[in-house]
mmCIF file of C-alpha atoms in Angstrom:
data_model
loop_
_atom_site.group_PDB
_atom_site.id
_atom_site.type_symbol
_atom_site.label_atom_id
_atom_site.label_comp_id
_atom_site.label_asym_id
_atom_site.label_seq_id
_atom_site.Cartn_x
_atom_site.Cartn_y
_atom_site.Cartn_z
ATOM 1 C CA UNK I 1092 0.000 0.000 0.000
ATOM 2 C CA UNK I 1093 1.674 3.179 -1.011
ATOM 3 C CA UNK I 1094 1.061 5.823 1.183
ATOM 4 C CA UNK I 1095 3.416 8.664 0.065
ATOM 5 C CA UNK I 1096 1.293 11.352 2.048
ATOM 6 C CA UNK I 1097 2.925 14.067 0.104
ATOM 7 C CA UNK I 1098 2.541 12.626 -3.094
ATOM 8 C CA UNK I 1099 -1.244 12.176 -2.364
ATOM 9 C CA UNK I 1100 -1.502 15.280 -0.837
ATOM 10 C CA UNK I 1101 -0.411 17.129 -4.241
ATOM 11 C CA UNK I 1102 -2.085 15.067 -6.665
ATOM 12 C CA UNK I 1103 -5.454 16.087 -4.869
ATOM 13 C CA UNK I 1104 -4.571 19.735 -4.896
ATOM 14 C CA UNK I 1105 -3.884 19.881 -8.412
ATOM 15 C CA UNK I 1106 -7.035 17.691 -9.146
ATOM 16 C CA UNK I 1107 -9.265 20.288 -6.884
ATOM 17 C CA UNK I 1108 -7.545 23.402 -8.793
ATOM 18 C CA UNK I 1109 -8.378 21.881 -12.102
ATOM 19 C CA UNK I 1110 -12.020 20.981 -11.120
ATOM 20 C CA UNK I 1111 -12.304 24.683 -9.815
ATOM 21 C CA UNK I 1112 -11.556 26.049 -13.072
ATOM 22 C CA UNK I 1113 -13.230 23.787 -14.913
ATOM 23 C CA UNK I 1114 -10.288 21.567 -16.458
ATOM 24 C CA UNK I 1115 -11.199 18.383 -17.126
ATOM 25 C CA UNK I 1116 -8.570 17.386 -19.639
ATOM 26 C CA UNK I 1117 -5.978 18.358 -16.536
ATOM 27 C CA UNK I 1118 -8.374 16.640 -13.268
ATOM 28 C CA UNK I 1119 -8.630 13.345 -15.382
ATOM 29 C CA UNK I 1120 -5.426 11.849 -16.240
ATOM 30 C CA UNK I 1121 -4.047 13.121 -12.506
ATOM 31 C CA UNK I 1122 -7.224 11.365 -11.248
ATOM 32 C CA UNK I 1123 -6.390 8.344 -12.823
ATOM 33 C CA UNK I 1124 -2.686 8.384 -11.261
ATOM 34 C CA UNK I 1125 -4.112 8.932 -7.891
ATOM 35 C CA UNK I 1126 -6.537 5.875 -8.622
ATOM 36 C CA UNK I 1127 -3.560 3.578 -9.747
ATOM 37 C CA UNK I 1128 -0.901 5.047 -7.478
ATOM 38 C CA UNK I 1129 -3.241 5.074 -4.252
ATOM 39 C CA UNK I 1130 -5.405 2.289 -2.714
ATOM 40 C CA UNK I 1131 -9.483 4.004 -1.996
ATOM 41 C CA UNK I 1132 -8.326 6.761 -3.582
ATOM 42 C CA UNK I 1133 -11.910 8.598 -2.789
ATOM 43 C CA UNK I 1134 -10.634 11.788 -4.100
ATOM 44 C CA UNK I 1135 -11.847 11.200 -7.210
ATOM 45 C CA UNK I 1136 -15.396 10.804 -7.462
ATOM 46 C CA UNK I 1137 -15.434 13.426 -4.525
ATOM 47 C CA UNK I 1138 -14.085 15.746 -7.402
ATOM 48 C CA UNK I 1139 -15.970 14.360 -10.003
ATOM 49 C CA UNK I 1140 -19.206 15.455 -7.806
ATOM 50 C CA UNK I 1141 -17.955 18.518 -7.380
ATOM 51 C CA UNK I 1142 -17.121 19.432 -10.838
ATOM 52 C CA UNK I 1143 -20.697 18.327 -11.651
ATOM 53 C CA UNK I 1144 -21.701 20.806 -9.022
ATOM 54 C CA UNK I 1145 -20.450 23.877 -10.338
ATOM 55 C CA UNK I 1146 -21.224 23.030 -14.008
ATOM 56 C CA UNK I 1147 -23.285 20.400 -14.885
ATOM 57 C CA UNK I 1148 -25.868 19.601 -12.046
ATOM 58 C CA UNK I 1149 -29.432 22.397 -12.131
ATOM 59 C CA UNK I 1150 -28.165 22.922 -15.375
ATOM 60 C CA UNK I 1151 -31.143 21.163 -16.646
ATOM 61 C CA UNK I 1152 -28.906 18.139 -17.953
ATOM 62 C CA UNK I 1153 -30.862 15.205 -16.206
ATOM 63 C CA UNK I 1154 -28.646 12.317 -15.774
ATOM 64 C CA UNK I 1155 -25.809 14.405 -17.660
ATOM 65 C CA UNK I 1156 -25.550 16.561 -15.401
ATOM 66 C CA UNK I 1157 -23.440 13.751 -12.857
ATOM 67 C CA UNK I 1158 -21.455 12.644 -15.774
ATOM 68 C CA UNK I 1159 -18.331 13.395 -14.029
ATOM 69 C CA UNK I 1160 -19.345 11.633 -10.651
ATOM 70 C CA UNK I 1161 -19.996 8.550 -12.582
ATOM 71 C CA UNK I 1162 -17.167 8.768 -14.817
ATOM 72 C CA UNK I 1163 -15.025 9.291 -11.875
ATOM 73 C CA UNK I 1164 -16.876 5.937 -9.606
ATOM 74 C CA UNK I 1165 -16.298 4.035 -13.264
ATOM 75 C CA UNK I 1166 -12.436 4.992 -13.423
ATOM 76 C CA UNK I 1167 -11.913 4.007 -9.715
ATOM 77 C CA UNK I 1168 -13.399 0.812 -9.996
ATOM 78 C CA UNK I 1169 -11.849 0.007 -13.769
ATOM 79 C CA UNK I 1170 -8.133 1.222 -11.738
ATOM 80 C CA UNK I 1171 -9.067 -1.056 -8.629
ATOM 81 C CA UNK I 1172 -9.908 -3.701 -11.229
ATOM 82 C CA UNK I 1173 -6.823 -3.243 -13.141
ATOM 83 C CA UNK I 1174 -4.774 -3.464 -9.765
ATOM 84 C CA UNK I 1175 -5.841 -6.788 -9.339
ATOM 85 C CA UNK I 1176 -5.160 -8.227 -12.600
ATOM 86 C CA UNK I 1177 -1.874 -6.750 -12.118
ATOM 87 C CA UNK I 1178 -1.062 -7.838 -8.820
ATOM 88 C CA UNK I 1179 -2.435 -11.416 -9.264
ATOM 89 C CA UNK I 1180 -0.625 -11.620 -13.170
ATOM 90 C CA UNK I 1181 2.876 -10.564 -11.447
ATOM 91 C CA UNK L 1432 1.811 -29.764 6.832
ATOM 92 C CA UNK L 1433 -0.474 -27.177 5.397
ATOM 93 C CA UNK L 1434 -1.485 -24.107 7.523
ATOM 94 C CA UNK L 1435 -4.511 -22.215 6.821
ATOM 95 C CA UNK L 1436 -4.564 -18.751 6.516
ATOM 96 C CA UNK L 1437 -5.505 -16.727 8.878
ATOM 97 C CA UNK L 1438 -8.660 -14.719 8.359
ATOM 98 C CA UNK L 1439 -7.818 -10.933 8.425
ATOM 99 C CA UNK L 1440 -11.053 -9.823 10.716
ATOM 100 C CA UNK L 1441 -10.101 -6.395 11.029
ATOM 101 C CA UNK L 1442 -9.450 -5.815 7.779
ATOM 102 C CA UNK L 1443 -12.638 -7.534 7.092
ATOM 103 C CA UNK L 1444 -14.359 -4.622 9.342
ATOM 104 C CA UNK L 1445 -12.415 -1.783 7.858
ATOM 105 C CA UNK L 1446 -13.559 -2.764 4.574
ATOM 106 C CA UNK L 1447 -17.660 -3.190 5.454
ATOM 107 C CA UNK L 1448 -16.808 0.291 7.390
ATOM 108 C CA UNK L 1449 -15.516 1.752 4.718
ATOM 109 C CA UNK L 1450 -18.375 0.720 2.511
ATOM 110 C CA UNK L 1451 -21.003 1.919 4.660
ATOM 111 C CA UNK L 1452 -19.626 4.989 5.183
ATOM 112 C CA UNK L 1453 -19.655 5.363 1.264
ATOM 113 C CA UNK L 1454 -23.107 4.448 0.461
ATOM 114 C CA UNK L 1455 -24.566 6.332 3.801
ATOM 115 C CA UNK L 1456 -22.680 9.205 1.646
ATOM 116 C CA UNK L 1457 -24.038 8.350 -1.469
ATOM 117 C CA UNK L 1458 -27.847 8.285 0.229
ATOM 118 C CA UNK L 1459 -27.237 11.314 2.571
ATOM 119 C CA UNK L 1460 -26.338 13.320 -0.907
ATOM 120 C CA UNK L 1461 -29.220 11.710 -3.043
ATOM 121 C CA UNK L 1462 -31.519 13.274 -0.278
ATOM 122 C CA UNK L 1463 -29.734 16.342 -0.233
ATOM 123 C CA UNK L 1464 -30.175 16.916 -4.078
ATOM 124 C CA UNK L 1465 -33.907 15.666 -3.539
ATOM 125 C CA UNK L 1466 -34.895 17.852 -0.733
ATOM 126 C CA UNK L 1467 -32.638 20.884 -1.632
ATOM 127 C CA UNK L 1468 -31.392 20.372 -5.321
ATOM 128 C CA UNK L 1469 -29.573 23.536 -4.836
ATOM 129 C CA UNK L 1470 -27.622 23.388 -1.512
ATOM 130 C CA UNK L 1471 -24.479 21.568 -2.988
ATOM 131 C CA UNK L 1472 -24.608 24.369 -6.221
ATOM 132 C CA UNK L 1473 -24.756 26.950 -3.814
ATOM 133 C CA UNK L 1474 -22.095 25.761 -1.700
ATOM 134 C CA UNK L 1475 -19.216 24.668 -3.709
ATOM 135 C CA UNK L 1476 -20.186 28.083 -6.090
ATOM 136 C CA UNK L 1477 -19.136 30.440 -3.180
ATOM 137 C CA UNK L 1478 -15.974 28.347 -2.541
ATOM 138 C CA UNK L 1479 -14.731 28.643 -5.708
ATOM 139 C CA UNK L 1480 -16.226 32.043 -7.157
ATOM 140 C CA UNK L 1481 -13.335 33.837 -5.293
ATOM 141 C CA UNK L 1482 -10.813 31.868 -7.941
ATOM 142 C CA UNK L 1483 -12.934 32.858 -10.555
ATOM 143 C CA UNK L 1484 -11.344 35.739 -12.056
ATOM 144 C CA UNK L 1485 -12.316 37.248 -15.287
ATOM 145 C CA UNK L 1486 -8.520 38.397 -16.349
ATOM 146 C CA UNK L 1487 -7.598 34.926 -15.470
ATOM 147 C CA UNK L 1488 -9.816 33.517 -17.877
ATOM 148 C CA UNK L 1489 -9.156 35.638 -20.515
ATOM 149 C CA UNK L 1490 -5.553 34.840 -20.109
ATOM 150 C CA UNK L 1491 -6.373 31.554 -20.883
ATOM 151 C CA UNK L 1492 -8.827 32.310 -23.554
ATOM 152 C CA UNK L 1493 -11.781 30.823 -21.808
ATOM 153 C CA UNK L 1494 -13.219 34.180 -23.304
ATOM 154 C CA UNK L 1495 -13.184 35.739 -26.384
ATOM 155 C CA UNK L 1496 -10.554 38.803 -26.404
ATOM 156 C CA UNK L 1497 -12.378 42.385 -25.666
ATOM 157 C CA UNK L 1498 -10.684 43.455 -29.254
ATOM 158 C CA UNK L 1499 -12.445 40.582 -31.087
ATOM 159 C CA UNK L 1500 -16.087 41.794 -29.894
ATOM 160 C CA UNK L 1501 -15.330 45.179 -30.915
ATOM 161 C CA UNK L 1502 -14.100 44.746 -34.195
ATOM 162 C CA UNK L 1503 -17.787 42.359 -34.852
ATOM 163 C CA UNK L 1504 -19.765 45.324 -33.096
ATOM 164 C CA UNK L 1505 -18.156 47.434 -35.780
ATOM 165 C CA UNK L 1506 -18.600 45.436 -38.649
ATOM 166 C CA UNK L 1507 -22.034 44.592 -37.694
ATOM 167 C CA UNK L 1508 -23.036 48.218 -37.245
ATOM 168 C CA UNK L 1509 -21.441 48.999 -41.320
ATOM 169 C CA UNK L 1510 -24.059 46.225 -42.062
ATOM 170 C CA UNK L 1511 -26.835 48.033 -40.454
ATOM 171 C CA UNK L 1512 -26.007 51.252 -42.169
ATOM 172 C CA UNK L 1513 -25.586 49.955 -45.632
ATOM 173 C CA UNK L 1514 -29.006 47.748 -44.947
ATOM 174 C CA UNK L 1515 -30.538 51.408 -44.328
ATOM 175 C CA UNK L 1516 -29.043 53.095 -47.003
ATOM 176 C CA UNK L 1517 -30.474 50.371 -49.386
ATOM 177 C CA UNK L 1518 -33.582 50.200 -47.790
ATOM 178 C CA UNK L 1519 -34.051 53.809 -46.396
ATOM 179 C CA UNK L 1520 -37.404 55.788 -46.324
ATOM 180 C CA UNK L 1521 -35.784 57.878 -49.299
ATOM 181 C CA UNK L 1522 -35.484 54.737 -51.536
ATOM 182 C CA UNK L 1523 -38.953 54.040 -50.458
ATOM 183 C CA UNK L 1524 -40.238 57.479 -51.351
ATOM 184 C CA UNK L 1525 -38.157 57.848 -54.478
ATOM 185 C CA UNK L 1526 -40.192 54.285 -55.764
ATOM 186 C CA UNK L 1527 -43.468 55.961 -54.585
ATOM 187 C CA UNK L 1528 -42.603 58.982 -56.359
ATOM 188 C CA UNK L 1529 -41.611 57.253 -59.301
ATOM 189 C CA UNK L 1530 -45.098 55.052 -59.447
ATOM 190 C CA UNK L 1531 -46.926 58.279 -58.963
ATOM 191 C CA UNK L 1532 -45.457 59.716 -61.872
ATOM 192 C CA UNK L 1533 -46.649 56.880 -64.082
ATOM 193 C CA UNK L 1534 -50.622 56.859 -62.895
ATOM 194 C CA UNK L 1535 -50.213 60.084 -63.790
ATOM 195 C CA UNK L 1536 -48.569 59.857 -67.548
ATOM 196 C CA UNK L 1537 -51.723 57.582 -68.057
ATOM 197 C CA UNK L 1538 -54.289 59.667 -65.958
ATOM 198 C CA UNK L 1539 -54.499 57.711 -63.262
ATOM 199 C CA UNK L 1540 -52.867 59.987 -60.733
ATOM 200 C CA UNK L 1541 -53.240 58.988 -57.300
ATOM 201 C CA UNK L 1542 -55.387 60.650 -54.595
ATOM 202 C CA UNK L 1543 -55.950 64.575 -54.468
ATOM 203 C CA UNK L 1544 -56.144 66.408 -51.043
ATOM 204 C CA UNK L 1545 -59.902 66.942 -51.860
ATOM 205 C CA UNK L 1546 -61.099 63.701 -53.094
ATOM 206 C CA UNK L 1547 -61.519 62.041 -49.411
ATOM 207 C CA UNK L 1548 -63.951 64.175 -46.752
ATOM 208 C CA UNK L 1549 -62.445 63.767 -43.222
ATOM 209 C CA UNK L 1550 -65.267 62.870 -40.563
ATOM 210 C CA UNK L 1551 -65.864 61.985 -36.813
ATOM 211 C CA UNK L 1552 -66.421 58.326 -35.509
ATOM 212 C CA UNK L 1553 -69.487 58.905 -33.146
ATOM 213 C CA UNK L 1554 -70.001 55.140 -32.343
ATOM 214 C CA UNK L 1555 -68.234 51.794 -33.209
ATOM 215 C CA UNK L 1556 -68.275 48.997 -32.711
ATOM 216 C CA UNK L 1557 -69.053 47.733 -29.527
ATOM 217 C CA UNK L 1558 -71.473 50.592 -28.700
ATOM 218 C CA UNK L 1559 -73.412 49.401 -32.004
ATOM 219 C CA UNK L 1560 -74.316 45.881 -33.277
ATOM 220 C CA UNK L 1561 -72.365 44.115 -35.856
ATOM 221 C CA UNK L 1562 -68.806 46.080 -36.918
ATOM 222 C CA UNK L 1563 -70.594 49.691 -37.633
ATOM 223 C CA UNK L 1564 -69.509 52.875 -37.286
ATOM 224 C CA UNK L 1565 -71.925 56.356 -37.050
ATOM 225 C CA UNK L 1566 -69.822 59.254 -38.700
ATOM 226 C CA UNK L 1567 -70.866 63.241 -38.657
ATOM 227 C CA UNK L 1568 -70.439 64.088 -41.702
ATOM 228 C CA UNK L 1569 -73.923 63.368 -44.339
ATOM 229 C CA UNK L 1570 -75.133 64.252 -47.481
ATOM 230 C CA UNK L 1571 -74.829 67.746 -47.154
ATOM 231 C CA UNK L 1572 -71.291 67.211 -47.036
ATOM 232 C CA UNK L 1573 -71.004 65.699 -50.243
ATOM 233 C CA UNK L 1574 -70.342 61.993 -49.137
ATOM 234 C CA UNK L 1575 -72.466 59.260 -51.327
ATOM 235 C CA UNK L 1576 -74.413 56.392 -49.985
ATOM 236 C CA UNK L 1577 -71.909 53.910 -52.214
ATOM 237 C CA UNK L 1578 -68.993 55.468 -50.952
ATOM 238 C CA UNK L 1579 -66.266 53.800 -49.487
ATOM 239 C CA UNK L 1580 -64.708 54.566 -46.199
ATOM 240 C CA UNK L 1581 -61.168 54.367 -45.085
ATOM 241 C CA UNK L 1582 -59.330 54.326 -41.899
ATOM 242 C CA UNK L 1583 -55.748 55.862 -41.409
ATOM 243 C CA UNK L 1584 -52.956 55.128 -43.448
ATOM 244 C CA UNK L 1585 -55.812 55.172 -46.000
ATOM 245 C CA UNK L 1586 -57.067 51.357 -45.134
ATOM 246 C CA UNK L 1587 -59.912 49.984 -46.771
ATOM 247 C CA UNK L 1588 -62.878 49.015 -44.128
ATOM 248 C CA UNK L 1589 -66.157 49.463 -44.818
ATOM 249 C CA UNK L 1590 -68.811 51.874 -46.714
ATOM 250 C CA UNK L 1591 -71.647 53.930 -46.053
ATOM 251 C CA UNK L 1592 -74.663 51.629 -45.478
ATOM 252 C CA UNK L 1593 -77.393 54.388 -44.522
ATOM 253 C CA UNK L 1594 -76.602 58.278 -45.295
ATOM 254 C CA UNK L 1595 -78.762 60.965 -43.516
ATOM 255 C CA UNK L 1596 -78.306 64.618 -43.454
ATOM 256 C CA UNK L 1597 -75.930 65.255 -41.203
ATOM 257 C CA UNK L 1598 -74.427 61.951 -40.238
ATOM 258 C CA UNK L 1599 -73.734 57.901 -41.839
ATOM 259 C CA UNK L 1600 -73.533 54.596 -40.612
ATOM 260 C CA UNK L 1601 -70.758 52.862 -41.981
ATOM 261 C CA UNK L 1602 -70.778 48.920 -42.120
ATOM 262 C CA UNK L 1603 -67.491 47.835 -41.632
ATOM 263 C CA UNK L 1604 -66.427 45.156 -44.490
ATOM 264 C CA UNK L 1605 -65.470 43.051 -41.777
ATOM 265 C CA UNK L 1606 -69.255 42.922 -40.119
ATOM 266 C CA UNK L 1607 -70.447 39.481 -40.597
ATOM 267 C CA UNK L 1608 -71.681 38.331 -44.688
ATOM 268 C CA UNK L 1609 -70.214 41.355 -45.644
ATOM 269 C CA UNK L 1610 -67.837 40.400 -48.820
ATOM 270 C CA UNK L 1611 -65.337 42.060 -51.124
ATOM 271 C CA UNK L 1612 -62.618 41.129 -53.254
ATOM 272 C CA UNK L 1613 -59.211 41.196 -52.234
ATOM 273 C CA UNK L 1614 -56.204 40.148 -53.677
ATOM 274 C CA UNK L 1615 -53.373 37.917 -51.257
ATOM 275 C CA UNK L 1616 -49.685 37.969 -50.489
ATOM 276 C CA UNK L 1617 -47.074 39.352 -52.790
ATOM 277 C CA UNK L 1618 -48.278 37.191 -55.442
ATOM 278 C CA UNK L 1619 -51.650 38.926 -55.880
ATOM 279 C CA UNK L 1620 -53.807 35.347 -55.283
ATOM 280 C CA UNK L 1621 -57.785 36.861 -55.730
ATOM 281 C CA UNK L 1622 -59.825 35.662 -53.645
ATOM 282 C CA UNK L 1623 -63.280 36.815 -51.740
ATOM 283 C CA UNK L 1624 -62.909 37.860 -48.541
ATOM 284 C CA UNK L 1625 -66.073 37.272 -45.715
ATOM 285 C CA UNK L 1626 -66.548 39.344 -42.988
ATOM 286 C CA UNK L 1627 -66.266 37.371 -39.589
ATOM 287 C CA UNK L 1628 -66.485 40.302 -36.954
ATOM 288 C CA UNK L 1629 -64.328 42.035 -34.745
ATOM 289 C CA UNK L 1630 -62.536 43.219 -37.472
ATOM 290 C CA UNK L 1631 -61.481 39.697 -39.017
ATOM 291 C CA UNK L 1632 -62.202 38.522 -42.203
ATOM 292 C CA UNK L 1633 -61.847 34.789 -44.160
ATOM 293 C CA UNK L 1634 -61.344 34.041 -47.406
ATOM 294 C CA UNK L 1635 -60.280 30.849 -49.330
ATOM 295 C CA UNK L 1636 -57.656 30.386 -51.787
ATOM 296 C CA UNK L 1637 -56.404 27.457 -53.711
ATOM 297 C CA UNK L 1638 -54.491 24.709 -51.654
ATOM 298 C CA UNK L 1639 -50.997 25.494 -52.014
ATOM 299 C CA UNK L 1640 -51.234 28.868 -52.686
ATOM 300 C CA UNK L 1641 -48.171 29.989 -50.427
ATOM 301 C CA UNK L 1642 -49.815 32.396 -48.184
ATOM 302 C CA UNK L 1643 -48.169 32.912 -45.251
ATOM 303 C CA UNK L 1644 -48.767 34.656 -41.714
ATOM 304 C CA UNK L 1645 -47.804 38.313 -42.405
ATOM 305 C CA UNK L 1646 -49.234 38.928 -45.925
ATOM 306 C CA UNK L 1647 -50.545 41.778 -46.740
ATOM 307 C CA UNK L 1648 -54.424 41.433 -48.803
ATOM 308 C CA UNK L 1649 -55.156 44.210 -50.478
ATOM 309 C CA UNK L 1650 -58.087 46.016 -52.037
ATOM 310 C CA UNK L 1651 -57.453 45.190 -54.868
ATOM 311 C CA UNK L 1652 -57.362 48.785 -57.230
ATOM 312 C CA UNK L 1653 -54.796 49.899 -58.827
ATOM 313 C CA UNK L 1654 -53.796 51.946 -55.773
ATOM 314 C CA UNK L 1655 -53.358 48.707 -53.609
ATOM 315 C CA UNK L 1656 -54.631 49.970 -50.324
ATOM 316 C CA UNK L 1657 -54.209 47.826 -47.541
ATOM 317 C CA UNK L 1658 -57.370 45.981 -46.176
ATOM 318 C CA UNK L 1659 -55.883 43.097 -44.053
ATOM 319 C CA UNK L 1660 -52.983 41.342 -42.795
ATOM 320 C CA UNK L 1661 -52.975 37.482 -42.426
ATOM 321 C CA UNK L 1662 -52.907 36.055 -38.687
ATOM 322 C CA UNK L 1663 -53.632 32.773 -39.954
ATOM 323 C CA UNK L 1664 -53.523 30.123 -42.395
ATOM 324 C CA UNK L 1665 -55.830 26.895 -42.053
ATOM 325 C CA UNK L 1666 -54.804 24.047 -44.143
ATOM 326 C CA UNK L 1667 -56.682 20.729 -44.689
ATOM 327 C CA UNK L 1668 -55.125 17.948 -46.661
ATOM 328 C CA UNK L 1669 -58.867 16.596 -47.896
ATOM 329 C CA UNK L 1670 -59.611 20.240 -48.894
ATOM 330 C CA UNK L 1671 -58.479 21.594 -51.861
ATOM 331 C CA UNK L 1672 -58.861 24.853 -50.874
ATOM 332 C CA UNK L 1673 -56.860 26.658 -47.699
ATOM 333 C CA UNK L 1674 -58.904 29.040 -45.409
ATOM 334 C CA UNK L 1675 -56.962 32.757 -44.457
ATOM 335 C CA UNK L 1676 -57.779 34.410 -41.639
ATOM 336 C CA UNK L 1677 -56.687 37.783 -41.903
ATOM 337 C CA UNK L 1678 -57.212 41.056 -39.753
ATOM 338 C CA UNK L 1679 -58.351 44.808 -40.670
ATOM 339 C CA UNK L 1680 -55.075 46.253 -39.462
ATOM 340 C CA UNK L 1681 -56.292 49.049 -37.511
ATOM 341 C CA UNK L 1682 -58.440 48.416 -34.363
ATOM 342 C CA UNK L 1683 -61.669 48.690 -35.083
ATOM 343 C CA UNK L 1684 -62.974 49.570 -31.574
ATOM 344 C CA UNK L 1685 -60.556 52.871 -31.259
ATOM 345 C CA UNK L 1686 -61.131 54.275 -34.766
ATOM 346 C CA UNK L 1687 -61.556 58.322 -34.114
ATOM 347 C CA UNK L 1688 -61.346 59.861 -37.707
ATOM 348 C CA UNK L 1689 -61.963 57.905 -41.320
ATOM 349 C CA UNK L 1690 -61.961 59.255 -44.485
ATOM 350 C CA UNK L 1691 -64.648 59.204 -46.454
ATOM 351 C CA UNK L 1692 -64.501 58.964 -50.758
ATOM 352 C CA UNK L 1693 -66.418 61.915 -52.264
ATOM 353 C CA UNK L 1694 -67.792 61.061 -55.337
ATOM 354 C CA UNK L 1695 -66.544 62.464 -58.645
ATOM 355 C CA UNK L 1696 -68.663 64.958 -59.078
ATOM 356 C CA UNK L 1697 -68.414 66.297 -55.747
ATOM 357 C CA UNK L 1698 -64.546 66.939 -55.853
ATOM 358 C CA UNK L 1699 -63.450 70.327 -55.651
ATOM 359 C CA UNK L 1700 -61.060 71.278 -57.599
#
């Protein structure tokens, strides 16, 4: 289990900025480290939620407008899923 | 000799914590968004409105640049101009002028300031029965009892039904069985119009005649004085004929003044 506080720690800061300001293309792929790097990495959907807070959710989207919360729960669970391959393959 | 592994019961625990603790998340925030669909919206806006900075994004080009919106304002506002310079009230009058001129190289000049007698609406509609009007101006003022009587902007509604003395009553061509023929659209499609009331009229033209909401209909003279404007156009697929609905385009119930023709032989020159 790696737990490199300071690597986690900065990896969520840079995920929060990004959702803040809206960038997706730079929240995703350093979600997706913190999902393979870190074990429960809850971060992620937590940011995907709020990045469908500030611009997707009352926006009158429906479902679309938790796209990111769901993309987020999906990515976690295809990295935890990957893990194991991994870890039982090696 | 084989040993079993032992079972990890606190991780075990951790783990169904963990889980609960995720989905008691997951429900307490469904009910959230349920009960208050704008608490979490609310929140997480006035945590990160302070970062939002409007320099910042146009750094980035999240907007476009101030100069880029000022050079379209310009260029939109040449359009406008040249649009009104094309289409201006001068070009409009100079046309006007210029189809004046030719009634008159074949005697057909347009109206004089004496043909039309000016008179008072002393009831309309509403007050009387049907669409009527009761003028004060009568014989004596030269007015005919087939002439035809116009509202402003010199719009065809109605003629004098009864003439007295001293005063008219007008029947409006819109009052009910009332007919005249009008011609449709830009395309000049004749039809009959019917009088419906109010001030609306109907009138049926051939099934796929292309009238459309916003025609103007016509009186149908040379002139081409307004009488309606379509509001509607009711099409049936088993008819072969489409129904118009159109409108006198003045309101009938606040007409003051109309003009009223004076016959030939009444015009002062």
């Amino acid at each position: 289990m790696n737990n490199n506080i300071p690597l986690r720690i900065t990896l969520d800061v840079i995920v929060f900025v990004s959702v803040i300001f809206g960038w997706w293309f730079i929240a995703i792929p350093f979600g997706i480290i913190g999902a393979w790097v870190f074990p429960k990495y809850a971060e992620l959907p937590i940011a995907g939620f709020i990045y469908d807070v500030l611009f997707g959710i009352g926006r009158g989207l429906g479902i679309l407008g938790y796209a990111y919360t769901i993309g987020a729960v999906i990515l976690l669970g295809i990295a935890a899923y990957m893990k194991i391959v991994v870890k039982n393959n090696s | 000799m084989t040993y079993l592994r032992p079972h990890n019961y606190a991780r075990t625990k951790r783990n169904r914590l963990i889980a609960t603790v995720a989905i008691g998340v997951v429900v307490i925030i469904g009910l959230t968004q349920f009960f208050a669909p704008y608490f979490f919206p609310t929140f997480f806006t006035a945590l990160a409105r302070p970062f939002w900075r409007e320099e910042f994004a146009l750094e980035i080009g999240a907007f476009r640049p101030t100069s880029n919106i000022i050079a379209e304002n310009e260029s939109l506002k040449m359009e406008i101009a040249d649009l009104r310079m094309n289409y201006s009230s001068s070009s409009v009058a100079i046309l006007e002028s210029r189809y004046n001129d030719l009634l008159s190289m074949f005697g057909r000049a347009s109206t004089s300031p004496t043909q039309y007698k000016l008179g008072s609406v002393l009831a309309r509609p509403g007050a009387l029965p049907y669409d009527e009007l009761i003028i004060d101006i009568g014989q004596v003022d030269g007015i005919a009892s087939t002439s035809k009587v116009y509202a402003a902007e010199k719009v065809l509604i109605g003629h004098v039904k009864e003439l007295l003395a001293h005063s008219a009553k007008v029947i409006l061509y819109s009052s009910p069985r009332e007919t005249y023929d009008v011609l449709i659209g830009a395309k000049q499609i004749p039809a009959r119009s019917i009088g419906r009331g109010g001030g609306g009229y109907t009138a049926e033209v051939p099934h796929g005649s292309l009238v459309q909401v916003g025609d103007i209909v016509t009186d149908g003279t040379l002139y081409g004085r307004a009488f309606g404007v379509v509001v509607s156009v009711l099409t049936d697929p088993s008819n072969p004929f489409d129904t118009v609905l159109f409108a006198v385009p003045v309101n009938i119930y606040q007409i003051r003044f109309v003009l009223v023709d004076l016959p030939k032989s009444n015009i002062r020159r």
